[in-house]
Coordinates of N, CA, C and O in Angstrom, one line a residue:
X1 N -31.6 -57.9 -77.8 CA -30.2 -58.2 -78.2 C -29.7 -59.3 -77.2 O -29.9 -59.2 -76.0
X2 N -29.0 -60.3 -77.7 CA -28.5 -61.3 -76.9 C -27.3 -60.9 -76.1 O -26.6 -59.9 -76.5
X3 N -27.0 -61.6 -75.0 CA -25.8 -61.2 -74.2 C -24.5 -61.4 -74.9 O -23.6 -60.8 -74.6
X4 N -24.5 -62.3 -75.9 CA -23.3 -62.6 -76.7 C -23.0 -61.4 -77.7 O -21.8 -61.3 -78.0
X5 N -23.9 -60.7 -78.1 CA -23.7 -59.7 -79.1 C -22.7 -58.6 -78.7 O -21.8 -58.3 -79.5
X6 N -22.8 -58.0 -77.5 CA -21.7 -57.0 -77.1 C -20.3 -57.6 -77.1 O -19.4 -57.0 -77.6
X7 N -20.2 -58.8 -76.5 CA -18.9 -59.4 -76.5 C -18.4 -59.7 -77.9 O -17.2 -59.6 -78.3
X8 N -19.3 -60.1 -78.8 CA -19.0 -60.4 -80.2 C -18.5 -59.2 -80.9 O -17.6 -59.2 -81.7
X9 N -19.2 -58.0 -80.7 CA -18.8 -56.8 -81.3 C -17.5 -56.3 -80.8 O -16.6 -56.0 -81.7
X10 N -17.2 -56.4 -79.6 CA -15.9 -56.0 -79.0 C -14.8 -56.9 -79.6 O -13.8 -56.4 -80.0
X11 N -15.1 -58.2 -79.7 CA -14.2 -59.1 -80.3 C -13.9 -58.9 -81.7 O -12.7 -59.0 -82.2
X12 N -14.9 -58.5 -82.5 CA -14.7 -58.1 -83.9 C -13.8 -56.9 -84.0 O -12.9 -56.9 -84.9
X13 N -14.0 -56.0 -83.2 CA -13.1 -54.8 -83.2 C -11.7 -55.1 -82.9 O -10.8 -54.7 -83.6
X14 N -11.5 -55.9 -81.9 CA -10.2 -56.3 -81.4 C -9.5 -57.1 -82.5 O -8.3 -56.9 -82.9
X15 N -10.2 -58.1 -83.1 CA -9.6 -58.9 -84.1 C -9.2 -58.1 -85.4 O -8.2 -58.3 -85.9
X16 N -10.1 -57.2 -85.8 CA -9.8 -56.3 -86.9 C -8.6 -55.4 -86.7 O -7.8 -55.3 -87.5
X17 N -8.6 -54.9 -85.5 CA -7.4 -54.0 -85.1 C -6.1 -54.8 -85.1 O -5.1 -54.3 -85.7
X18 N -6.1 -56.0 -84.6 CA -4.9 -56.8 -84.5 C -4.4 -57.1 -86.0 O -3.3 -57.0 -86.3
X19 N -5.4 -57.5 -86.8 CA -5.0 -57.8 -88.2 C -4.4 -56.5 -88.9 O -3.4 -56.6 -89.5
X20 N -5.1 -55.4 -88.7 CA -4.6 -54.2 -89.4 C -3.2 -53.7 -88.8 O -2.4 -53.3 -89.5
X21 N -3.1 -53.8 -87.5 CA -1.8 -53.4 -86.9 C -0.7 -54.3 -87.4 O 0.4 -53.8 -87.6
X22 N -1.0 -55.5 -87.5 CA 0.0 -56.5 -88.0 C 0.4 -56.2 -89.4 O 1.5 -56.2 -89.8
X23 N -0.6 -55.9 -90.3 CA -0.4 -55.7 -91.7 C 0.2 -54.3 -92.0 O 1.0 -54.1 -92.9
X24 N -0.3 -53.3 -91.3 CA 0.0 -51.9 -91.7 C 0.8 -51.2 -90.6 O 1.4 -50.1 -90.9
X25 N 0.9 -51.7 -89.5 CA 1.5 -51.0 -88.4 C 0.5 -50.2 -87.6 O -0.5 -49.8 -88.1
X26 N 0.8 -50.0 -86.3 CA -0.1 -49.2 -85.5 C -0.3 -47.8 -85.9 O -1.4 -47.3 -86.1
X27 N 0.8 -47.1 -86.2 CA 0.7 -45.7 -86.6 C -0.1 -45.5 -87.9 O -0.7 -44.4 -88.1
X28 N 0.0 -46.4 -88.8 CA -0.6 -46.3 -90.2 C -2.0 -46.8 -90.2 O -2.6 -46.9 -91.3
X29 N -2.6 -47.3 -89.1 CA -3.9 -47.8 -89.0 C -4.8 -46.8 -88.4 O -4.5 -46.2 -87.3
X30 N -5.9 -46.5 -89.0 CA -6.9 -45.5 -88.5 C -8.1 -46.2 -87.9 O -8.3 -47.3 -88.1
X31 N -8.7 -45.4 -87.0 CA -9.9 -46.0 -86.4 C -11.0 -46.3 -87.4 O -11.7 -47.3 -87.4
X32 N -11.1 -45.4 -88.5 CA -12.1 -45.7 -89.5 C -11.8 -47.0 -90.2 O -12.7 -47.8 -90.6
X33 N -10.5 -47.3 -90.4 CA -10.1 -48.6 -91.1 C -10.5 -49.8 -90.2 O -11.0 -50.8 -90.6
X34 N -10.3 -49.6 -88.9 CA -10.7 -50.7 -87.9 C -12.2 -50.9 -87.9 O -12.6 -52.1 -88.0
X35 N -12.9 -49.8 -88.0 CA -14.4 -49.9 -88.0 C -14.8 -50.6 -89.3 O -15.7 -51.5 -89.3
X36 N -14.2 -50.3 -90.4 CA -14.6 -50.9 -91.7 C -14.3 -52.4 -91.7 O -15.1 -53.2 -92.1
X37 N -13.1 -52.7 -91.2 CA -12.6 -54.1 -91.2 C -13.5 -54.9 -90.3 O -13.7 -56.1 -90.6
X38 N -13.9 -54.4 -89.2 CA -14.7 -55.1 -88.2 C -16.2 -55.2 -88.6 O -16.9 -56.0 -88.0
X39 N -16.6 -54.4 -89.5 CA -18.0 -54.4 -89.9 C -18.9 -53.8 -88.7 O -20.1 -54.2 -88.6
X40 N -18.4 -53.0 -87.9 CA -19.1 -52.4 -86.8 C -19.3 -50.9 -87.1 O -19.1 -50.4 -88.2
X41 N -19.7 -50.2 -86.1 CA -19.9 -48.7 -86.2 C -19.0 -47.9 -85.4 O -18.4 -48.4 -84.4
X42 N -18.9 -46.6 -85.7 CA -18.1 -45.7 -84.9 C -18.6 -45.7 -83.5 O -17.8 -45.6 -82.5
X43 N -19.9 -45.7 -83.3 CA -20.5 -45.7 -82.0 C -20.1 -46.9 -81.2 O -19.8 -46.8 -80.0
X44 N -20.1 -48.0 -81.8 CA -19.7 -49.3 -81.1 C -18.2 -49.2 -80.7 O -17.8 -49.6 -79.6
X45 N -17.4 -48.7 -81.6 CA -16.0 -48.6 -81.3 C -15.8 -47.7 -80.0 O -15.1 -48.1 -79.1
X46 N -16.4 -46.6 -80.0 CA -16.2 -45.6 -78.9 C -17.0 -46.1 -77.6 O -16.7 -45.6 -76.5
X47 N -17.9 -47.0 -77.8 CA -18.6 -47.6 -76.6 C -17.6 -48.4 -75.9 O -17.6 -48.4 -74.6
X48 N -16.7 -49.1 -76.6 CA -15.8 -50.1 -75.9 C -14.4 -49.4 -75.7 O -13.7 -49.9 -74.8
X49 N -14.0 -48.5 -76.5 CA -12.7 -47.9 -76.4 C -12.7 -46.4 -76.5 O -13.4 -45.9 -77.3
X50 N -11.9 -45.8 -75.7 CA -11.8 -44.3 -75.8 C -11.0 -43.9 -77.0 O -11.2 -42.7 -77.5
X51 N -10.2 -44.7 -77.6 CA -9.4 -44.4 -78.8 C -8.5 -45.5 -79.1 O -8.6 -46.6 -78.5
X52 N -7.6 -45.3 -80.0 CA -6.7 -46.4 -80.5 C -5.8 -46.8 -79.4 O -5.5 -48.0 -79.3
X53 N -5.3 -45.9 -78.6 CA -4.4 -46.3 -77.5 C -5.1 -47.2 -76.5 O -4.5 -48.2 -76.0
X54 N -6.3 -47.0 -76.2 CA -7.1 -47.8 -75.3 C -7.2 -49.2 -75.9 O -7.2 -50.3 -75.2
X55 N -7.5 -49.2 -77.2 CA -7.6 -50.5 -77.9 C -6.3 -51.3 -77.8 O -6.3 -52.5 -77.6
X56 N -5.2 -50.6 -78.0 CA -3.9 -51.3 -78.0 C -3.7 -51.9 -76.6 O -3.1 -53.0 -76.5
X57 N -4.1 -51.2 -75.5 CA -4.0 -51.8 -74.2 C -4.7 -53.1 -74.0 O -4.3 -54.0 -73.4
X58 N -5.9 -53.2 -74.7 CA -6.7 -54.4 -74.6 C -6.0 -55.5 -75.3 O -6.1 -56.7 -75.0
X59 N -5.2 -55.2 -76.4 CA -4.5 -56.2 -77.1 C -3.4 -56.9 -76.3 O -3.2 -58.1 -76.3
X60 N -2.8 -56.1 -75.4 CA -1.7 -56.6 -74.6 C -2.4 -57.6 -73.5 O -1.8 -58.6 -73.2
X61 N -3.6 -57.3 -73.1 CA -4.3 -58.2 -72.2 C -4.6 -59.5 -72.9 O -4.4 -60.6 -72.3
X62 N -5.0 -59.4 -74.2 CA -5.3 -60.7 -74.9 C -4.0 -61.5 -75.1 O -4.0 -62.7 -75.0
X63 N -2.9 -60.8 -75.3 CA -1.6 -61.6 -75.4 C -1.3 -62.3 -74.1 O -0.9 -63.5 -74.1
X64 N -1.5 -61.6 -73.0 CA -1.2 -62.2 -71.7 C -2.1 -63.5 -71.5 O -1.6 -64.5 -71.0
X65 N -3.4 -63.4 -71.9 CA -4.3 -64.5 -71.8 C -3.8 -65.7 -72.7 O -3.8 -66.8 -72.3
X66 N -3.4 -65.3 -73.9 CA -3.0 -66.4 -74.8 C -1.7 -67.0 -74.3 O -1.5 -68.3 -74.4
X67 N -0.7 -66.3 -73.8 CA 0.5 -66.8 -73.3 C 0.2 -67.8 -72.1 O 0.8 -68.9 -72.0
X68 N -0.7 -67.4 -71.3 CA -1.1 -68.3 -70.2 C -1.7 -69.6 -70.7 O -1.4 -70.6 -70.1
X69 N -2.5 -69.5 -71.7 CA -3.2 -70.7 -72.3 C -2.1 -71.6 -72.9 O -2.2 -72.8 -72.7
X70 N -1.1 -71.0 -73.5 CA -0.1 -71.8 -74.2 C 1.0 -72.3 -73.3 O 1.7 -73.3 -73.6
X71 N 1.1 -71.7 -72.1 CA 2.2 -72.1 -71.2 C 2.2 -73.6 -70.8 O 3.2 -74.2 -70.7
X72 N 1.0 -74.1 -70.7 CA 0.9 -75.5 -70.3 C 1.5 -76.5 -71.3 O 1.9 -77.6 -71.0
X73 N 1.6 -76.0 -72.5 CA 2.1 -76.9 -73.6 C 3.6 -76.7 -73.8 O 4.2 -77.4 -74.6
X74 N 4.3 -75.8 -73.1 CA 5.7 -75.5 -73.3 C 6.6 -76.7 -72.9 O 7.7 -76.8 -73.4
X75 N 6.2 -77.5 -71.9 CA 7.0 -78.6 -71.4 C 7.4 -79.6 -72.4 O 8.3 -80.3 -72.3
X76 N 6.6 -79.7 -73.5 CA 6.9 -80.7 -74.6 C 8.1 -80.3 -75.4 O 8.6 -81.1 -76.2
X77 N 8.7 -79.1 -75.2 CA 9.8 -78.7 -76.0 C 11.1 -78.7 -75.2 O 11.1 -78.3 -74.0
X78 N 12.2 -79.2 -75.8 CA 13.4 -79.4 -75.1 C 14.2 -78.1 -74.7 O 14.8 -78.1 -73.7
X79 N 14.1 -77.1 -75.6 CA 14.9 -75.9 -75.4 C 14.0 -74.7 -75.4 O 12.8 -74.7 -75.9
X80 N 14.5 -73.6 -74.8 CA 13.8 -72.3 -74.8 C 13.6 -71.8 -76.2 O 12.6 -71.2 -76.5
X81 N 14.5 -72.1 -77.1 CA 14.4 -71.7 -78.4 C 13.2 -72.3 -79.1 O 12.4 -71.6 -79.8
X82 N 13.0 -73.6 -78.9 CA 11.9 -74.3 -79.5 C 10.6 -73.8 -78.9 O 9.6 -73.7 -79.6
X83 N 10.6 -73.4 -77.6 CA 9.4 -72.8 -77.0 C 9.1 -71.5 -77.6 O 7.9 -71.2 -77.9
X84 N 10.1 -70.7 -77.8 CA 9.9 -69.4 -78.5 C 9.3 -69.5 -79.9 O 8.4 -68.8 -80.3
X85 N 9.8 -70.5 -80.6 CA 9.3 -70.7 -82.0 C 7.9 -71.1 -81.9 O 7.0 -70.6 -82.7
X86 N 7.5 -72.0 -81.0 CA 6.2 -72.5 -80.8 C 5.2 -71.3 -80.5 O 4.2 -71.1 -81.1
X87 N 5.6 -70.5 -79.6 CA 4.8 -69.3 -79.2 C 4.6 -68.4 -80.4 O 3.5 -67.9 -80.6
X88 N 5.6 -68.1 -81.1 CA 5.5 -67.2 -82.3 C 4.6 -67.8 -83.3 O 3.8 -67.1 -83.9
X89 N 4.7 -69.1 -83.5 CA 3.8 -69.8 -84.5 C 2.4 -69.7 -84.1 O 1.5 -69.5 -84.9
X90 N 2.1 -69.8 -82.8 CA 0.7 -69.8 -82.3 C 0.2 -68.4 -82.3 O -1.0 -68.2 -82.6
X91 N 1.0 -67.4 -82.0 CA 0.5 -66.0 -81.9 C 0.5 -65.3 -83.2 O -0.3 -64.4 -83.4
X92 N 1.4 -65.7 -84.1 CA 1.5 -65.0 -85.4 C 1.4 -66.0 -86.6 O 2.4 -66.2 -87.3
X93 N 0.3 -66.6 -86.8 CA 0.2 -67.6 -87.8 C 0.4 -67.1 -89.3 O 0.2 -66.0 -89.5

């Protein structure tokens, strides 16, 4: 197995979870739905996350990373409102 595979699997799970949380809400999304959407296995899910709450914690870490990445581009906007609109467009396409 290549070194990229584990990171790829974890990324698939996180991406699927984010998509489902956005579409259905956190409470209405099940682990089984996340597994199905990600095309992974239950074993893989529990290898990376203790449960749905642990997964949600990793999503906040991803948001922090993305905000840091986008921060450098905020100077191009004249107002805080424009900055907020930009961030929302980038985070929630």
